[in-house]
PDB file of C-alpha atoms in Angstrom:
ATOM      1  CA  UNK T1457     -14.354   4.290  13.643  1.00 88.00           C
ATOM      2  CA  UNK T1458     -14.839   7.612  12.225  1.00 96.00           C
ATOM      3  CA  UNK T1459     -12.310   8.549   9.763  1.00 97.00           C
ATOM      4  CA  UNK T1460     -11.326  12.103   8.635  1.00 97.00           C
ATOM      5  CA  UNK T1461      -8.998  12.903   5.704  1.00 98.00           C
ATOM      6  CA  UNK T1462      -7.439  16.479   5.958  1.00 97.00           C
ATOM      7  CA  UNK T1463      -6.117  18.081   3.016  1.00 97.00           C
ATOM      8  CA  UNK T1464      -4.456  21.429   3.499  1.00 95.00           C
ATOM      9  CA  UNK T1465      -4.572  23.297   0.236  1.00 94.00           C
ATOM     10  CA  UNK T1466      -3.061  26.478  -1.410  1.00 94.00           C
ATOM     11  CA  UNK T1467      -3.362  26.808  -5.211  1.00 92.00           C
ATOM     12  CA  UNK T1468      -3.799  23.169  -5.891  1.00 94.00           C
ATOM     13  CA  UNK T1469      -6.539  23.272  -8.833  1.00 94.00           C
ATOM     14  CA  UNK T1470      -4.560  20.969 -11.323  1.00 93.00           C
ATOM     15  CA  UNK T1471      -4.517  17.992  -8.624  1.00 94.00           C
ATOM     16  CA  UNK T1472      -6.905  18.360  -5.869  1.00 96.00           C
ATOM     17  CA  UNK T1473      -9.772  16.630  -7.623  1.00 96.00           C
ATOM     18  CA  UNK T1474      -7.680  13.594  -8.176  1.00 96.00           C
ATOM     19  CA  UNK T1475      -6.531  13.590  -4.526  1.00 97.00           C
ATOM     20  CA  UNK T1476     -10.031  13.783  -3.279  1.00 97.00           C
ATOM     21  CA  UNK T1477     -11.404  11.190  -5.500  1.00 97.00           C
ATOM     22  CA  UNK T1478      -8.498   8.833  -4.781  1.00 97.00           C
ATOM     23  CA  UNK T1479      -9.315   9.106  -1.196  1.00 97.00           C
ATOM     24  CA  UNK T1480     -12.887   8.716  -1.512  1.00 97.00           C
ATOM     25  CA  UNK T1481     -12.249   5.648  -3.411  1.00 97.00           C
ATOM     26  CA  UNK T1482      -9.844   4.113  -0.847  1.00 97.00           C
ATOM     27  CA  UNK T1483     -11.905   5.311   2.194  1.00 97.00           C
ATOM     28  CA  UNK T1484     -15.577   5.541   1.023  1.00 96.00           C
ATOM     29  CA  UNK T1485     -16.779   5.754   4.667  1.00 95.00           C
ATOM     30  CA  UNK T1486     -14.403   8.561   5.461  1.00 97.00           C
ATOM     31  CA  UNK T1487     -15.147  12.421   5.513  1.00 97.00           C
ATOM     32  CA  UNK T1488     -12.716  14.243   3.094  1.00 97.00           C
ATOM     33  CA  UNK T1489     -11.981  17.763   4.202  1.00 97.00           C
ATOM     34  CA  UNK T1490     -10.191  20.200   1.962  1.00 97.00           C
ATOM     35  CA  UNK T1491      -9.064  23.485   3.936  1.00 96.00           C
ATOM     36  CA  UNK T1492      -8.544  26.158   1.292  1.00 96.00           C
ATOM     37  CA  UNK T1493      -5.706  28.531   2.535  1.00 95.00           C
ATOM     38  CA  UNK T1494      -6.563  31.728   0.349  1.00 93.00           C
ATOM     39  CA  UNK T1495      -6.157  30.057  -2.946  1.00 94.00           C
ATOM     40  CA  UNK T1496      -6.023  32.412  -5.914  1.00 94.00           C
ATOM     41  CA  UNK T1497      -7.258  29.719  -8.262  1.00 93.00           C
ATOM     42  CA  UNK T1498     -10.343  27.254  -8.264  1.00 95.00           C
ATOM     43  CA  UNK T1499      -8.917  24.831  -5.671  1.00 95.00           C
ATOM     44  CA  UNK T1500     -12.139  25.206  -3.440  1.00 96.00           C
ATOM     45  CA  UNK T1501     -14.660  24.901  -6.301  1.00 96.00           C
ATOM     46  CA  UNK T1502     -12.811  21.823  -7.871  1.00 97.00           C
ATOM     47  CA  UNK T1503     -12.647  20.229  -4.470  1.00 97.00           C
ATOM     48  CA  UNK T1504     -16.239  20.702  -3.674  1.00 97.00           C
ATOM     49  CA  UNK T1505     -17.202  19.290  -7.137  1.00 97.00           C
ATOM     50  CA  UNK T1506     -15.079  16.195  -6.377  1.00 96.00           C
ATOM     51  CA  UNK T1507     -17.058  15.572  -3.141  1.00 96.00           C
ATOM     52  CA  UNK T1508     -14.972  17.100  -0.441  1.00 96.00           C
ATOM     53  CA  UNK T1509     -16.196  19.115   2.428  1.00 97.00           C
ATOM     54  CA  UNK T1510     -14.587  22.552   1.863  1.00 97.00           C
ATOM     55  CA  UNK T1511     -13.538  24.848   4.476  1.00 96.00           C
ATOM     56  CA  UNK T1512     -11.393  27.996   4.594  1.00 95.00           C
ATOM     57  CA  UNK T1513      -8.587  29.238   6.631  1.00 95.00           C
ATOM     58  CA  UNK T1514      -7.919  32.897   6.183  1.00 95.00           C
ATOM     59  CA  UNK T1515      -4.414  32.911   8.018  1.00 94.00           C
ATOM     60  CA  UNK T1516      -1.831  32.033   5.575  1.00 94.00           C
ATOM     61  CA  UNK T1517       0.563  29.076   6.342  1.00 92.00           C
ATOM     62  CA  UNK T1518       0.111  25.371   6.514  1.00 93.00           C
ATOM     63  CA  UNK T1519       0.615  25.490  10.326  1.00 93.00           C
ATOM     64  CA  UNK T1520      -2.335  27.738  10.651  1.00 94.00           C
ATOM     65  CA  UNK T1521      -4.496  25.439   8.487  1.00 96.00           C
ATOM     66  CA  UNK T1522      -3.345  22.212  10.484  1.00 95.00           C
ATOM     67  CA  UNK T1523      -4.360  23.982  13.769  1.00 95.00           C
ATOM     68  CA  UNK T1524      -7.669  24.820  12.613  1.00 96.00           C
ATOM     69  CA  UNK T1525      -8.235  21.336  11.248  1.00 96.00           C
ATOM     70  CA  UNK T1526      -7.170  19.656  14.514  1.00 96.00           C
ATOM     71  CA  UNK T1527      -9.394  22.122  16.521  1.00 94.00           C
ATOM     72  CA  UNK T1528     -12.483  21.948  14.166  1.00 94.00           C
ATOM     73  CA  UNK T1529     -12.925  18.038  13.312  1.00 96.00           C
ATOM     74  CA  UNK T1530     -13.877  15.290  15.557  1.00 96.00           C
ATOM     75  CA  UNK T1531     -12.841  11.815  14.604  1.00 96.00           C
ATOM     76  CA  UNK T1532     -11.364   8.689  15.810  1.00 96.00           C
ATOM     77  CA  UNK T1533      -8.622   8.430  13.074  1.00 98.00           C
ATOM     78  CA  UNK T1534      -7.290  11.329  11.309  1.00 98.00           C
ATOM     79  CA  UNK T1535      -5.297  11.038   7.989  1.00 98.00           C
ATOM     80  CA  UNK T1536      -3.277  14.203   6.889  1.00 97.00           C
ATOM     81  CA  UNK T1537      -2.081  14.521   3.256  1.00 97.00           C
ATOM     82  CA  UNK T1538      -0.973  17.248   0.914  1.00 94.00           C
ATOM     83  CA  UNK T1539      -3.122  18.145  -2.116  1.00 93.00           C
ATOM     84  CA  UNK T1540      -0.418  17.942  -4.712  1.00 92.00           C
ATOM     85  CA  UNK T1541      -0.845  14.254  -5.564  1.00 92.00           C
ATOM     86  CA  UNK T1542       2.609  13.177  -4.384  1.00 93.00           C
ATOM     87  CA  UNK T1543       1.355  10.681  -1.945  1.00 94.00           C
ATOM     88  CA  UNK T1544      -0.434   7.602  -3.397  1.00 94.00           C
ATOM     89  CA  UNK T1545      -3.852   7.148  -1.695  1.00 96.00           C
ATOM     90  CA  UNK T1546      -3.594   3.265  -1.909  1.00 96.00           C
ATOM     91  CA  UNK T1547      -1.114   3.422   1.155  1.00 96.00           C
ATOM     92  CA  UNK T1548      -3.808   4.997   3.384  1.00 97.00           C
ATOM     93  CA  UNK T1549      -4.734   1.476   4.618  1.00 97.00           C
ATOM     94  CA  UNK T1550      -1.250   0.733   5.799  1.00 97.00           C
ATOM     95  CA  UNK T1551      -1.182   4.161   7.545  1.00 97.00           C
ATOM     96  CA  UNK T1552      -4.310   3.855   9.529  1.00 97.00           C
ATOM     97  CA  UNK T1553      -3.857   0.162  10.390  1.00 97.00           C
ATOM     98  CA  UNK T1554      -1.479   0.865  13.498  1.00 97.00           C
ATOM     99  CA  UNK T1555      -4.031   3.386  14.736  1.00 97.00           C
ATOM    100  CA  UNK T1556      -7.210   1.170  14.360  1.00 96.00           C
ATOM    101  CA  UNK T1557      -5.278  -1.587  16.181  1.00 96.00           C
ATOM    102  CA  UNK T1558      -4.286   0.752  18.918  1.00 95.00           C
ATOM    103  CA  UNK T1559      -0.406   0.300  18.398  1.00 96.00           C
ATOM    104  CA  UNK T1560       0.382   4.060  17.539  1.00 97.00           C
ATOM    105  CA  UNK T1561      -0.473   7.565  18.231  1.00 97.00           C
ATOM    106  CA  UNK T1562       0.988   8.882  14.979  1.00 98.00           C
ATOM    107  CA  UNK T1563       1.872   6.996  11.854  1.00 98.00           C
ATOM    108  CA  UNK T1564       4.468   8.413   9.413  1.00 96.00           C
ATOM    109  CA  UNK T1565       4.637   7.699   5.844  1.00 95.00           C
ATOM    110  CA  UNK T1566       8.277   7.268   5.302  1.00 94.00           C
ATOM    111  CA  UNK T1567       9.342   8.264   1.811  1.00 90.00           C
ATOM    112  CA  UNK T1568      12.981   7.493   2.253  1.00 87.00           C
ATOM    113  CA  UNK T1569      13.194   3.779   2.966  1.00 85.00           C
ATOM    114  CA  UNK T1570      12.546   2.665  -0.481  1.00 80.00           C
ATOM    115  CA  UNK T1571      14.341   5.566  -2.156  1.00 76.00           C
ATOM    116  CA  UNK T1572      11.566   7.042  -4.030  1.00 66.00           C
ATOM    117  CA  UNK T1573      11.801  10.515  -2.609  1.00 70.00           C
ATOM    118  CA  UNK T1574      15.392  10.713  -3.593  1.00 61.00           C
ATOM    119  CA  UNK T1575      14.726   9.475  -6.962  1.00 61.00           C
ATOM    120  CA  UNK T1576      11.718  11.540  -7.776  1.00 54.00           C
ATOM    121  CA  UNK T1577      12.420  14.813  -5.987  1.00 60.00           C
ATOM    122  CA  UNK T1578      14.112  17.204  -8.379  1.00 55.00           C
ATOM    123  CA  UNK T1579      15.420  19.669  -5.624  1.00 59.00           C
ATOM    124  CA  UNK T1580      18.711  18.433  -4.232  1.00 56.00           C
ATOM    125  CA  UNK T1581      18.898  20.963  -1.476  1.00 58.00           C
ATOM    126  CA  UNK T1582      15.667  19.666  -0.114  1.00 62.00           C
ATOM    127  CA  UNK T1583      17.214  16.221   0.051  1.00 67.00           C
ATOM    128  CA  UNK T1584      20.127  17.787   1.986  1.00 71.00           C
ATOM    129  CA  UNK T1585      18.105  19.820   4.206  1.00 69.00           C
ATOM    130  CA  UNK T1586      15.893  16.611   5.102  1.00 72.00           C
ATOM    131  CA  UNK T1587      18.903  14.799   5.920  1.00 79.00           C
ATOM    132  CA  UNK T1588      20.185  17.599   8.146  1.00 80.00           C
ATOM    133  CA  UNK T1589      17.148  18.116  10.036  1.00 80.00           C
ATOM    134  CA  UNK T1590      16.600  14.204  10.562  1.00 86.00           C
ATOM    135  CA  UNK T1591      20.188  13.814  11.850  1.00 87.00           C
ATOM    136  CA  UNK T1592      19.847  16.798  14.218  1.00 84.00           C
ATOM    137  CA  UNK T1593      16.335  15.335  15.685  1.00 87.00           C
ATOM    138  CA  UNK T1594      17.615  11.901  15.809  1.00 91.00           C
ATOM    139  CA  UNK T1595      20.752  13.060  17.844  1.00 88.00           C
ATOM    140  CA  UNK T1596      18.717  15.209  20.004  1.00 85.00           C
ATOM    141  CA  UNK T1597      15.973  12.707  21.003  1.00 89.00           C
ATOM    142  CA  UNK T1598      18.102   9.469  20.594  1.00 90.00           C
ATOM    143  CA  UNK T1599      15.599   8.300  17.971  1.00 92.00           C
ATOM    144  CA  UNK T1600      15.861   6.505  14.763  1.00 93.00           C
ATOM    145  CA  UNK T1601      13.186   8.074  12.473  1.00 94.00           C
ATOM    146  CA  UNK T1602      13.683   7.974   8.774  1.00 92.00           C
ATOM    147  CA  UNK T1603      11.335  10.650   7.480  1.00 91.00           C
ATOM    148  CA  UNK T1604      10.885  13.728   9.735  1.00 89.00           C
ATOM    149  CA  UNK T1605       9.159  16.006   7.404  1.00 87.00           C
ATOM    150  CA  UNK T1606       6.650  13.921   5.331  1.00 91.00           C
ATOM    151  CA  UNK T1607       3.311  15.306   4.736  1.00 92.00           C
ATOM    152  CA  UNK T1608       1.557  11.949   4.938  1.00 96.00           C
ATOM    153  CA  UNK T1609       0.598  10.979   8.267  1.00 97.00           C
ATOM    154  CA  UNK T1610      -2.137   9.396  10.469  1.00 98.00           C
ATOM    155  CA  UNK T1611      -3.065  10.215  13.973  1.00 97.00           C
ATOM    156  CA  UNK T1612      -5.482   9.045  16.703  1.00 96.00           C
ATOM    157  CA  UNK T1613      -7.711  11.451  18.583  1.00 95.00           C
ATOM    158  CA  UNK T1614      -5.639  11.514  21.712  1.00 95.00           C
ATOM    159  CA  UNK T1615      -2.493  12.944  19.691  1.00 96.00           C
ATOM    160  CA  UNK T1616      -4.591  15.434  17.553  1.00 96.00           C
ATOM    161  CA  UNK T1617      -6.646  16.963  20.679  1.00 94.00           C
ATOM    162  CA  UNK T1618      -3.470  17.322  22.716  1.00 93.00           C
ATOM    163  CA  UNK T1619      -1.011  18.822  20.036  1.00 92.00           C
ATOM    164  CA  UNK T1620      -0.270  22.363  20.608  1.00 90.00           C
ATOM    165  CA  UNK T1621       0.456  23.797  17.103  1.00 90.00           C
ATOM    166  CA  UNK T1622       2.809  26.734  17.375  1.00 85.00           C
ATOM    167  CA  UNK T1623       4.033  26.771  14.060  1.00 83.00           C
ATOM    168  CA  UNK T1624       2.585  28.885  11.105  1.00 84.00           C
ATOM    169  CA  UNK T1625       4.151  27.470   8.048  1.00 79.00           C
ATOM    170  CA  UNK T1626       5.683  24.361   6.562  1.00 76.00           C
ATOM    171  CA  UNK T1627       7.648  23.676   9.733  1.00 83.00           C
ATOM    172  CA  UNK T1628       4.553  22.062  11.041  1.00 90.00           C
ATOM    173  CA  UNK T1629       5.639  18.506  10.049  1.00 90.00           C
ATOM    174  CA  UNK T1630       8.847  18.900  12.091  1.00 87.00           C
ATOM    175  CA  UNK T1631       6.987  20.400  15.161  1.00 89.00           C
ATOM    176  CA  UNK T1632       4.729  17.421  15.223  1.00 93.00           C
ATOM    177  CA  UNK T1633       7.442  14.962  15.027  1.00 93.00           C
ATOM    178  CA  UNK T1634       9.369  16.640  17.873  1.00 89.00           C
ATOM    179  CA  UNK T1635       6.206  16.899  20.130  1.00 91.00           C
ATOM    180  CA  UNK T1636       5.465  13.362  19.806  1.00 94.00           C
ATOM    181  CA  UNK T1637       9.138  12.290  20.436  1.00 93.00           C
ATOM    182  CA  UNK T1638       9.212  14.645  23.547  1.00 89.00           C
ATOM    183  CA  UNK T1639       5.782  13.813  25.138  1.00 91.00           C
ATOM    184  CA  UNK T1640       6.497   9.919  24.453  1.00 92.00           C
ATOM    185  CA  UNK T1641       3.731   9.354  21.816  1.00 95.00           C
ATOM    186  CA  UNK T1642       3.856   5.955  19.910  1.00 96.00           C
ATOM    187  CA  UNK T1643       5.426   6.591  16.468  1.00 97.00           C
ATOM    188  CA  UNK T1644       5.350   4.028  13.584  1.00 97.00           C
ATOM    189  CA  UNK T1645       6.748   4.511  10.374  1.00 97.00           C
ATOM    190  CA  UNK T1646       5.432   2.955   7.279  1.00 96.00           C
ATOM    191  CA  UNK T1647       7.197   2.938   4.025  1.00 95.00           C
ATOM    192  CA  UNK T1648       5.309   4.599   1.237  1.00 95.00           C
ATOM    193  CA  UNK T1649       5.934   5.580  -2.483  1.00 93.00           C
ATOM    194  CA  UNK T1650       6.513   9.200  -3.392  1.00 91.00           C
ATOM    195  CA  UNK T1651       6.169  10.704  -6.823  1.00 86.00           C
ATOM    196  CA  UNK T1652       7.082  14.183  -7.925  1.00 78.00           C
ATOM    197  CA  UNK T1653       4.365  16.820  -8.674  1.00 64.00           C
ATOM    198  CA  UNK T1654       2.605  16.238 -12.134  1.00 67.00           C
ATOM    199  CA  UNK T1655       3.319  18.722 -15.129  1.00 64.00           C
ATOM    200  CA  UNK T1656       1.460  22.029 -14.292  1.00 59.00           C
ATOM    201  CA  UNK T1657       1.603  21.787 -10.487  1.00 54.00           C
ATOM    202  CA  UNK T1658       3.972  23.967  -8.728  1.00 56.00           C
ATOM    203  CA  UNK T1659       5.557  23.788  -5.426  1.00 57.00           C
ATOM    204  CA  UNK T1660       5.105  26.351  -2.948  1.00 56.00           C
ATOM    205  CA  UNK T1661       8.121  25.561  -0.867  1.00 55.00           C
ATOM    206  CA  UNK T1662      11.203  27.797  -0.977  1.00 58.00           C
ATOM    207  CA  UNK T1663      14.363  25.706  -0.279  1.00 57.00           C
ATOM    208  CA  UNK T1664      16.325  28.385   1.669  1.00 68.00           C
ATOM    209  CA  UNK T1665      13.630  30.427   3.419  1.00 68.00           C
ATOM    210  CA  UNK T1666      11.643  27.245   4.365  1.00 60.00           C
ATOM    211  CA  UNK T1667      14.874  25.529   5.308  1.00 67.00           C
ATOM    212  CA  UNK T1668      15.840  28.242   7.785  1.00 74.00           C
ATOM    213  CA  UNK T1669      12.411  28.101   9.398  1.00 69.00           C
ATOM    214  CA  UNK T1670      12.637  24.388   9.917  1.00 68.00           C
ATOM    215  CA  UNK T1671      16.163  24.959  11.431  1.00 74.00           C
ATOM    216  CA  UNK T1672      15.018  27.801  13.584  1.00 76.00           C
ATOM    217  CA  UNK T1673      12.071  25.622  14.916  1.00 71.00           C
ATOM    218  CA  UNK T1674      14.612  22.861  15.849  1.00 73.00           C
ATOM    219  CA  UNK T1675      16.736  25.487  17.553  1.00 81.00           C
ATOM    220  CA  UNK T1676      13.967  26.750  19.546  1.00 79.00           C
ATOM    221  CA  UNK T1677      12.519  23.325  20.424  1.00 75.00           C
ATOM    222  CA  UNK T1678      16.031  22.381  21.432  1.00 81.00           C
ATOM    223  CA  UNK T1679      16.125  25.211  23.902  1.00 87.00           C
ATOM    224  CA  UNK T1680      12.514  24.400  25.226  1.00 85.00           C
ATOM    225  CA  UNK T1681      12.522  20.828  25.237  1.00 83.00           C
ATOM    226  CA  UNK T1682      16.276  20.028  26.127  1.00 88.00           C
ATOM    227  CA  UNK T1683      17.340  23.073  28.071  1.00 92.00           C
ATOM    228  CA  UNK T1684      19.968  21.451  30.113  1.00 93.00           C
ATOM    229  CA  UNK T1685      21.871  20.182  27.059  1.00 91.00           C
ATOM    230  CA  UNK T1686      21.168  23.613  25.286  1.00 92.00           C
ATOM    231  CA  UNK T1687      22.606  25.799  28.127  1.00 95.00           C
ATOM    232  CA  UNK T1688      25.259  23.395  28.904  1.00 95.00           C
ATOM    233  CA  UNK T1689      26.415  23.643  25.392  1.00 94.00           C
ATOM    234  CA  UNK T1690      26.452  27.337  25.674  1.00 94.00           C
ATOM    235  CA  UNK T1691      28.327  27.098  29.083  1.00 96.00           C
ATOM    236  CA  UNK T1692      31.104  24.991  27.302  1.00 97.00           C
ATOM    237  CA  UNK T1693      31.492  27.623  24.591  1.00 96.00           C
ATOM    238  CA  UNK T1694      31.793  30.450  27.127  1.00 97.00           C
ATOM    239  CA  UNK T1695      33.988  28.250  29.274  1.00 97.00           C
ATOM    240  CA  UNK T1696      36.478  27.590  26.356  1.00 97.00           C
ATOM    241  CA  UNK T1697      36.413  31.339  25.444  1.00 96.00           C
ATOM    242  CA  UNK T1698      37.221  32.239  28.870  1.00 95.00           C
ATOM    243  CA  UNK T1699      40.201  29.901  29.024  1.00 95.00           C
ATOM    244  CA  UNK T1700      41.482  31.117  25.715  1.00 95.00           C
ATOM    245  CA  UNK T1701      41.375  34.782  26.827  1.00 94.00           C
ATOM    246  CA  UNK T1702      42.297  34.074  30.494  1.00 93.00           C
ATOM    247  CA  UNK T1703      45.248  31.558  30.303  1.00 93.00           C
ATOM    248  CA  UNK T1704      47.661  34.142  28.864  1.00 92.00           C
ATOM    249  CA  UNK T1705      46.621  36.458  31.784  1.00 92.00           C
ATOM    250  CA  UNK T1706      47.215  33.792  34.397  1.00 91.00           C
ATOM    251  CA  UNK T1707      50.634  32.936  32.821  1.00 91.00           C
ATOM    252  CA  UNK T1708      51.545  36.429  32.853  1.00 90.00           C
ATOM    253  CA  UNK T1709      50.672  36.765  36.602  1.00 88.00           C
ATOM    254  CA  UNK T1710      52.587  33.716  37.531  1.00 90.00           C
ATOM    255  CA  UNK T1711      55.654  35.001  35.777  1.00 89.00           C
ATOM    256  CA  UNK T1712      55.694  38.728  36.926  1.00 88.00           C
ATOM    257  CA  UNK T1713      52.984  38.883  39.649  1.00 86.00           C
ATOM    258  CA  UNK T1714      51.473  41.550  37.688  1.00 86.00           C
ATOM    259  CA  UNK T1715      48.606  41.990  35.331  1.00 85.00           C
ATOM    260  CA  UNK T1716      49.116  44.159  32.310  1.00 86.00           C
ATOM    261  CA  UNK T1717      46.367  42.850  30.172  1.00 87.00           C
ATOM    262  CA  UNK T1718      43.439  44.316  32.349  1.00 90.00           C
ATOM    263  CA  UNK T1719      40.921  44.135  29.390  1.00 91.00           C
ATOM    264  CA  UNK T1720      41.789  40.524  28.751  1.00 92.00           C
ATOM    265  CA  UNK T1721      41.363  39.642  32.348  1.00 93.00           C
ATOM    266  CA  UNK T1722      38.035  41.351  32.570  1.00 94.00           C
ATOM    267  CA  UNK T1723      36.702  39.723  29.381  1.00 95.00           C
ATOM    268  CA  UNK T1724      37.929  36.194  30.743  1.00 95.00           C
ATOM    269  CA  UNK T1725      35.961  36.776  34.137  1.00 95.00           C
ATOM    270  CA  UNK T1726      32.878  37.765  31.970  1.00 96.00           C
ATOM    271  CA  UNK T1727      33.092  34.610  29.921  1.00 96.00           C
ATOM    272  CA  UNK T1728      33.360  32.564  33.130  1.00 96.00           C
ATOM    273  CA  UNK T1729      30.428  34.265  34.668  1.00 97.00           C
ATOM    274  CA  UNK T1730      28.289  33.770  31.527  1.00 97.00           C
ATOM    275  CA  UNK T1731      29.302  29.971  31.619  1.00 96.00           C
ATOM    276  CA  UNK T1732      28.202  29.706  35.246  1.00 96.00           C
ATOM    277  CA  UNK T1733      24.893  31.461  34.595  1.00 97.00           C
ATOM    278  CA  UNK T1734      24.222  29.254  31.493  1.00 96.00           C
ATOM    279  CA  UNK T1735      24.634  26.181  33.660  1.00 96.00           C
ATOM    280  CA  UNK T1736      22.511  27.546  36.362  1.00 96.00           C
ATOM    281  CA  UNK T1737      19.793  28.610  33.869  1.00 95.00           C
ATOM    282  CA  UNK T1738      19.952  25.078  32.397  1.00 95.00           C
ATOM    283  CA  UNK T1739      19.409  23.181  35.656  1.00 95.00           C
ATOM    284  CA  UNK T1740      16.418  25.437  36.625  1.00 96.00           C
ATOM    285  CA  UNK T1741      14.679  25.276  33.244  1.00 94.00           C
ATOM    286  CA  UNK T1742      15.235  21.501  33.169  1.00 93.00           C
ATOM    287  CA  UNK T1743      13.485  21.070  36.412  1.00 94.00           C
ATOM    288  CA  UNK T1744      10.599  23.164  35.025  1.00 93.00           C
ATOM    289  CA  UNK T1745      10.358  21.213  31.762  1.00 89.00           C
ATOM    290  CA  UNK T1746      10.395  17.807  33.706  1.00 89.00           C
ATOM    291  CA  UNK T1747       7.437  19.099  35.903  1.00 90.00           C
ATOM    292  CA  UNK T1748       5.610  20.245  32.724  1.00 87.00           C
ATOM    293  CA  UNK T1749       6.084  16.744  31.207  1.00 85.00           C
ATOM    294  CA  UNK T1750       4.630  15.200  34.351  1.00 87.00           C
ATOM    295  CA  UNK T1751       1.699  17.492  34.204  1.00 88.00           C
ATOM    296  CA  UNK T1752       1.167  16.965  30.635  1.00 84.00           C
ATOM    297  CA  UNK T1753       1.158  13.087  31.179  1.00 83.00           C
ATOM    298  CA  UNK T1754      -1.415  13.554  33.885  1.00 83.00           C
ATOM    299  CA  UNK T1755      -3.671  15.377  31.689  1.00 82.00           C
ATOM    300  CA  UNK T1756      -3.374  12.783  28.950  1.00 80.00           C
ATOM    301  CA  UNK T1757      -4.457  10.088  31.553  1.00 78.00           C
ATOM    302  CA  UNK T1758      -7.447  12.146  32.329  1.00 75.00           C
ATOM    303  CA  UNK T1759      -8.489  12.456  28.517  1.00 70.00           C
ATOM    304  CA  UNK T1760      -7.775   8.842  27.705  1.00 62.00           C
TER     305      UNK T1760
END
C-alpha cells in the first residue's frame, strides 16, 4: 500500500526536522509531505533538508491546508500529524493497522484514555473545552468517542476523497469527526501518548477564539446534520415563552371576558407562530438531509 504522512505546518522550525525524521524512520516506505502555511521562519527549508516533500498553501488556516492535502495527494493510507512534536511517531503503526486490515475508515489517536494529555497539557481551559465539545458531540450523535479534537489520525482513501472540508482553521478536527459520525464511516480509537511542546516551540492556538470557532462549528453542524432536533429545540423554547406570556392573558379573559393586555396577547401569538414554523422547518429540512445521506451513500458505493 502507498502511505502518505501529512504534516500541516506554521512556524514549526524548532521541531519539524525531528517530526519528519521520526516518521521517515518508522515508515521508511512512506512519502512524508510538509505543507507550509505561510511560515515566517525556516520551516520549509528545514523540512526539505530532513527529507520531506514540501508544498505550500497560501490560504491561512489549518482547514485550508488539510483541504489542499486531501485534494492533492493520492495514497491508500493517510496519516495526519501536527509538526510540533507532541505526537510520538512510534504509535503510527498502531494507527494505520486498522486501515490496512480494512477495519476502519478513520483511526483517531486518543490522547485522553491514558491521561497523558491532561498531565502534559499546560492549558487548563483547553481541557475544559475538549471535554465540553466531546460531551456535545457524543450526546448529539449517540456516540462514545474519547478524543474529538486530536491532530493525530489515519484515514483510508475512501474517507479522504469523500470528505468535503468546509472549515478554515483549527476546527477541522471537529469537522472530520462530525462528518465521520454523520456519514457512518467506521471509526476506531487507539490510545496514544501525548507530550507537551518542547522548550522553544510555541502554540498557535488561542483558547477563547479557537474555542468559540469550534463551538460555532458544532452549532452549525447541529443545524445542518440534525435539523429536526435543532428546530424542535427552538420550537420548545418559543412554545414555553408563548405560554409564559399568554397564560396571564388567557386567565384574564376567563375571569373578565375581556383582554386588556393586548401587547402580551400579540406577543404570545407571535411566539406560538414561531414555534409552529420551527417545527415545520425541522421536518422539511430533516427530509432533505435524509435524502442527502442516501445520495451520499450511493455515491460512496460507486467509488468503492
